[in-house]
Each structure stands twice: as structure tokens, then as C-alpha cells.
Amino acid sequence: FLIRSELEALAGRLACGRVEADRLVRLEAIYDTHAAAIRAEDGSGALAANATFHATLYAACGLPTLIQMIDSLWLQVGPSLNLLFSGSTQAPWIGATTHPAMIRAIRNGDGPAAASAMTDLLDHLSD
């Protein structure tokens, strides 16, 4: 989680200044889909929207090697993310609060705040 946290925070910080208006609109729509899936207790839909949100954001960082490294880490932890919704979909889902923080940071052009929101998310998952 430490490596993932640092790499994803870097990608979020770098992407922040490069996110164009249409990508921001896509991120907001993906977040809405993510939040709706959580409300509907649709674990697989929430996980899919979460992955799409992060991939869409990181694609703006402009560093294909960084994205490949992050993708590799996602493949390693992906199966365990399903445990967040195993048995009960009432598991807390921190992305519901950190994604809006990331969107605000992007809207404000605040790379450090985007990185902080990402670090907060991953720190919570590693607890």
C-alpha cells in the first residue's frame, strides 16, 4: 500500500494540472455512477466505477510508465478489493468521500490536494 499510495498520489498530482474540461465532466459522471452503485449496494458496479474513475484520472498524468506501474499494483490487489463487498455490501467505502475531494482539487488546479485525497484513500484501505 505504501508504494501504491505514493505512485497514485504522484499520478493524481501530475494529472491535476492536465485534466481538460471534458475529462473533468467524465470524472464527475463516473463518480455519480460510483455513488449510485454504492447506494444500490451493487458491489461489482461500485468496484468497476472506482477502477474507471482512477484510470480516467491517471491517464491525464501523461506518464505511460507510471500508469503501467499503477496498473500492475492494481492487478495485485484487485482480487482483495472484492472482499470489501463480500457477505455484506454495507462495508464502508471511502471512495465515496475521497473522489469528490479529488474532483475539487482538479477543479481548483491543486495538485497537492489531489495527492492528499489519494493518500487519504489508500491509507484508509491499508488500516
PDB file of C-alpha atoms in Angstrom:
ATOM      1  CA  PHE A   1       0.000   0.000   0.000  1.00  0.00           C
ATOM      2  CA  LEU A   2       2.894   2.389   0.649  1.00  0.00           C
ATOM      3  CA  ILE A   3       4.203   2.026  -2.902  1.00  0.00           C
ATOM      4  CA  ARG A   4       0.722   2.193  -4.378  1.00  0.00           C
ATOM      5  CA  SER A   5      -0.116   5.236  -2.273  1.00  0.00           C
ATOM      6  CA  GLU A   6       2.978   7.120  -3.391  1.00  0.00           C
ATOM      7  CA  LEU A   7       2.610   6.244  -7.076  1.00  0.00           C
ATOM      8  CA  GLU A   8      -1.093   7.035  -7.219  1.00  0.00           C
ATOM      9  CA  ALA A   9      -0.608  10.282  -5.316  1.00  0.00           C
ATOM     10  CA  LEU A  10       2.074  11.236  -7.853  1.00  0.00           C
ATOM     11  CA  ALA A  11      -0.217  10.374 -10.763  1.00  0.00           C
ATOM     12  CA  GLY A  12      -3.076  12.354  -9.200  1.00  0.00           C
ATOM     13  CA  ARG A  13      -0.856  15.356  -8.526  1.00  0.00           C
ATOM     14  CA  LEU A  14       0.557  15.363 -12.061  1.00  0.00           C
ATOM     15  CA  ALA A  15      -2.824  14.759 -13.670  1.00  0.00           C
ATOM     16  CA  CYS A  16      -4.405  17.598 -11.724  1.00  0.00           C
ATOM     17  CA  GLY A  17      -2.874  20.319 -13.874  1.00  0.00           C
ATOM     18  CA  ARG A  18      -3.539  18.411 -17.076  1.00  0.00           C
ATOM     19  CA  VAL A  19      -7.195  17.435 -16.736  1.00  0.00           C
ATOM     20  CA  GLU A  20      -9.140  19.128 -19.504  1.00  0.00           C
ATOM     21  CA  ALA A  21     -12.782  20.144 -19.106  1.00  0.00           C
ATOM     22  CA  ASP A  22     -14.258  17.106 -20.885  1.00  0.00           C
ATOM     23  CA  ARG A  23     -12.241  14.700 -18.709  1.00  0.00           C
ATOM     24  CA  LEU A  24     -13.449  16.528 -15.581  1.00  0.00           C
ATOM     25  CA  VAL A  25     -17.032  16.094 -16.763  1.00  0.00           C
ATOM     26  CA  ARG A  26     -16.331  12.355 -17.308  1.00  0.00           C
ATOM     27  CA  LEU A  27     -14.825  12.054 -13.826  1.00  0.00           C
ATOM     28  CA  GLU A  28     -17.903  13.686 -12.293  1.00  0.00           C
ATOM     29  CA  ALA A  29     -20.206  11.316 -14.219  1.00  0.00           C
ATOM     30  CA  ILE A  30     -18.134   8.296 -13.184  1.00  0.00           C
ATOM     31  CA  TYR A  31     -18.289   9.442  -9.556  1.00  0.00           C
ATOM     32  CA  ASP A  32     -22.089   9.744  -9.840  1.00  0.00           C
ATOM     33  CA  THR A  33     -22.219   6.163 -11.176  1.00  0.00           C
ATOM     34  CA  HIS A  34     -19.940   5.031  -8.349  1.00  0.00           C
ATOM     35  CA  ALA A  35     -22.064   6.700  -5.674  1.00  0.00           C
ATOM     36  CA  ALA A  36     -25.271   5.285  -7.182  1.00  0.00           C
ATOM     37  CA  ALA A  37     -23.787   1.769  -7.167  1.00  0.00           C
ATOM     38  CA  ILE A  38     -22.864   2.144  -3.504  1.00  0.00           C
ATOM     39  CA  ARG A  39     -26.371   3.358  -2.633  1.00  0.00           C
ATOM     40  CA  ALA A  40     -27.834   0.416  -4.568  1.00  0.00           C
ATOM     41  CA  GLU A  41     -25.469  -1.955  -2.719  1.00  0.00           C
ATOM     42  CA  ASP A  42     -24.057  -3.037  -6.079  1.00  0.00           C
ATOM     43  CA  GLY A  43     -20.542  -4.099  -5.091  1.00  0.00           C
ATOM     44  CA  SER A  44     -19.352  -5.089  -8.550  1.00  0.00           C
ATOM     45  CA  GLY A  45     -20.741  -1.869 -10.058  1.00  0.00           C
ATOM     46  CA  ALA A  46     -19.049   0.201  -7.349  1.00  0.00           C
ATOM     47  CA  LEU A  47     -15.714  -1.520  -7.903  1.00  0.00           C
ATOM     48  CA  ALA A  48     -15.955  -1.125 -11.694  1.00  0.00           C
ATOM     49  CA  ALA A  49     -16.805   2.575 -11.421  1.00  0.00           C
ATOM     50  CA  ASN A  50     -13.993   3.075  -8.918  1.00  0.00           C
ATOM     51  CA  ALA A  51     -11.460   1.484 -11.278  1.00  0.00           C
ATOM     52  CA  THR A  52     -12.750   3.576 -14.176  1.00  0.00           C
ATOM     53  CA  PHE A  53     -12.540   6.759 -12.095  1.00  0.00           C
ATOM     54  CA  HIS A  54      -8.906   6.147 -11.187  1.00  0.00           C
ATOM     55  CA  ALA A  55      -7.878   5.037 -14.693  1.00  0.00           C
ATOM     56  CA  THR A  56      -9.530   8.115 -16.202  1.00  0.00           C
ATOM     57  CA  LEU A  57      -7.749  10.411 -13.767  1.00  0.00           C
ATOM     58  CA  TYR A  58      -4.335   8.763 -14.075  1.00  0.00           C
ATOM     59  CA  ALA A  59      -4.468   8.759 -17.878  1.00  0.00           C
ATOM     60  CA  ALA A  60      -4.153  12.545 -17.689  1.00  0.00           C
ATOM     61  CA  CYS A  61      -0.781  12.375 -15.917  1.00  0.00           C
ATOM     62  CA  GLY A  62       0.997  11.888 -19.228  1.00  0.00           C
ATOM     63  CA  LEU A  63       3.445   9.242 -17.960  1.00  0.00           C
ATOM     64  CA  PRO A  64       2.722   5.827 -19.521  1.00  0.00           C
ATOM     65  CA  THR A  65       5.376   4.093 -17.406  1.00  0.00           C
ATOM     66  CA  LEU A  66       3.807   5.396 -14.199  1.00  0.00           C
ATOM     67  CA  ILE A  67       0.396   4.195 -15.371  1.00  0.00           C
ATOM     68  CA  GLN A  68       1.838   0.742 -16.138  1.00  0.00           C
ATOM     69  CA  MET A  69       3.326   0.542 -12.644  1.00  0.00           C
ATOM     70  CA  ILE A  70      -0.003   1.520 -11.073  1.00  0.00           C
ATOM     71  CA  ASP A  71      -1.869  -0.977 -13.267  1.00  0.00           C
ATOM     72  CA  SER A  72       0.487  -3.715 -12.081  1.00  0.00           C
ATOM     73  CA  LEU A  73      -0.256  -2.863  -8.453  1.00  0.00           C
ATOM     74  CA  TRP A  74      -3.991  -2.787  -9.140  1.00  0.00           C
ATOM     75  CA  LEU A  75      -3.739  -6.304 -10.580  1.00  0.00           C
ATOM     76  CA  GLN A  76      -2.048  -7.469  -7.390  1.00  0.00           C
ATOM     77  CA  VAL A  77      -4.667  -6.028  -5.029  1.00  0.00           C
ATOM     78  CA  GLY A  78      -7.716  -6.240  -7.299  1.00  0.00           C
ATOM     79  CA  PRO A  79      -8.962  -9.605  -6.050  1.00  0.00           C
ATOM     80  CA  SER A  80      -8.822  -8.443  -2.430  1.00  0.00           C
ATOM     81  CA  LEU A  81     -10.982  -5.406  -3.243  1.00  0.00           C
ATOM     82  CA  ASN A  82     -13.867  -7.812  -3.800  1.00  0.00           C
ATOM     83  CA  LEU A  83     -13.674  -8.609  -0.079  1.00  0.00           C
ATOM     84  CA  LEU A  84     -14.935  -5.096   0.663  1.00  0.00           C
ATOM     85  CA  PHE A  85     -18.321  -6.257  -0.515  1.00  0.00           C
ATOM     86  CA  SER A  86     -18.242  -9.928   0.448  1.00  0.00           C
ATOM     87  CA  GLY A  87     -21.112 -11.047   2.599  1.00  0.00           C
ATOM     88  CA  SER A  88     -22.465  -7.556   3.127  1.00  0.00           C
ATOM     89  CA  THR A  89     -22.460  -4.538   0.887  1.00  0.00           C
ATOM     90  CA  GLN A  90     -22.652  -2.348   3.980  1.00  0.00           C
ATOM     91  CA  ALA A  91     -18.845  -2.161   4.153  1.00  0.00           C
ATOM     92  CA  PRO A  92     -17.652   1.433   4.400  1.00  0.00           C
ATOM     93  CA  TRP A  93     -16.489   2.750   1.064  1.00  0.00           C
ATOM     94  CA  ILE A  94     -14.107   5.632   1.495  1.00  0.00           C
ATOM     95  CA  GLY A  95     -14.051   6.423  -2.236  1.00  0.00           C
ATOM     96  CA  ALA A  96     -17.488   7.947  -1.786  1.00  0.00           C
ATOM     97  CA  THR A  97     -15.865  10.788   0.149  1.00  0.00           C
ATOM     98  CA  THR A  98     -12.379  10.963  -1.371  1.00  0.00           C
ATOM     99  CA  HIS A  99     -13.477  11.074  -5.007  1.00  0.00           C
ATOM    100  CA  PRO A 100     -15.295  14.403  -4.508  1.00  0.00           C
ATOM    101  CA  ALA A 101     -12.147  15.728  -2.800  1.00  0.00           C
ATOM    102  CA  MET A 102     -10.131  14.703  -5.862  1.00  0.00           C
ATOM    103  CA  ILE A 103     -12.638  16.371  -8.180  1.00  0.00           C
ATOM    104  CA  ARG A 104     -12.496  19.587  -6.125  1.00  0.00           C
ATOM    105  CA  ALA A 105      -8.700  19.542  -6.238  1.00  0.00           C
ATOM    106  CA  ILE A 106      -8.739  19.093 -10.010  1.00  0.00           C
ATOM    107  CA  ARG A 107     -11.296  21.871 -10.433  1.00  0.00           C
ATOM    108  CA  ASN A 108      -9.062  24.150  -8.325  1.00  0.00           C
ATOM    109  CA  GLY A 109      -5.840  23.053 -10.022  1.00  0.00           C
ATOM    110  CA  ASP A 110      -4.494  21.970  -6.641  1.00  0.00           C
ATOM    111  CA  GLY A 111      -2.097  19.079  -7.260  1.00  0.00           C
ATOM    112  CA  PRO A 112      -1.056  18.672  -3.610  1.00  0.00           C
ATOM    113  CA  ALA A 113      -4.719  18.422  -2.543  1.00  0.00           C
ATOM    114  CA  ALA A 114      -5.339  15.770  -5.226  1.00  0.00           C
ATOM    115  CA  ALA A 115      -2.333  13.814  -3.959  1.00  0.00           C
ATOM    116  CA  SER A 116      -3.527  14.196  -0.368  1.00  0.00           C
ATOM    117  CA  ALA A 117      -7.002  12.878  -1.243  1.00  0.00           C
ATOM    118  CA  MET A 118      -5.400   9.880  -2.916  1.00  0.00           C
ATOM    119  CA  THR A 119      -3.135   9.220   0.046  1.00  0.00           C
ATOM    120  CA  ASP A 120      -6.119   9.501   2.423  1.00  0.00           C
ATOM    121  CA  LEU A 121      -7.979   6.899   0.390  1.00  0.00           C
ATOM    122  CA  LEU A 122      -5.132   4.418   0.328  1.00  0.00           C
ATOM    123  CA  ASP A 123      -4.202   4.998   3.963  1.00  0.00           C
ATOM    124  CA  HIS A 124      -7.775   4.107   4.922  1.00  0.00           C
ATOM    125  CA  LEU A 125      -7.662   0.906   2.866  1.00  0.00           C
ATOM    126  CA  SER A 126      -4.390  -0.180   4.472  1.00  0.00           C
ATOM    127  CA  ASP A 127      -5.793   0.134   8.029  1.00  0.00           C
TER     128      ASP A 127
END
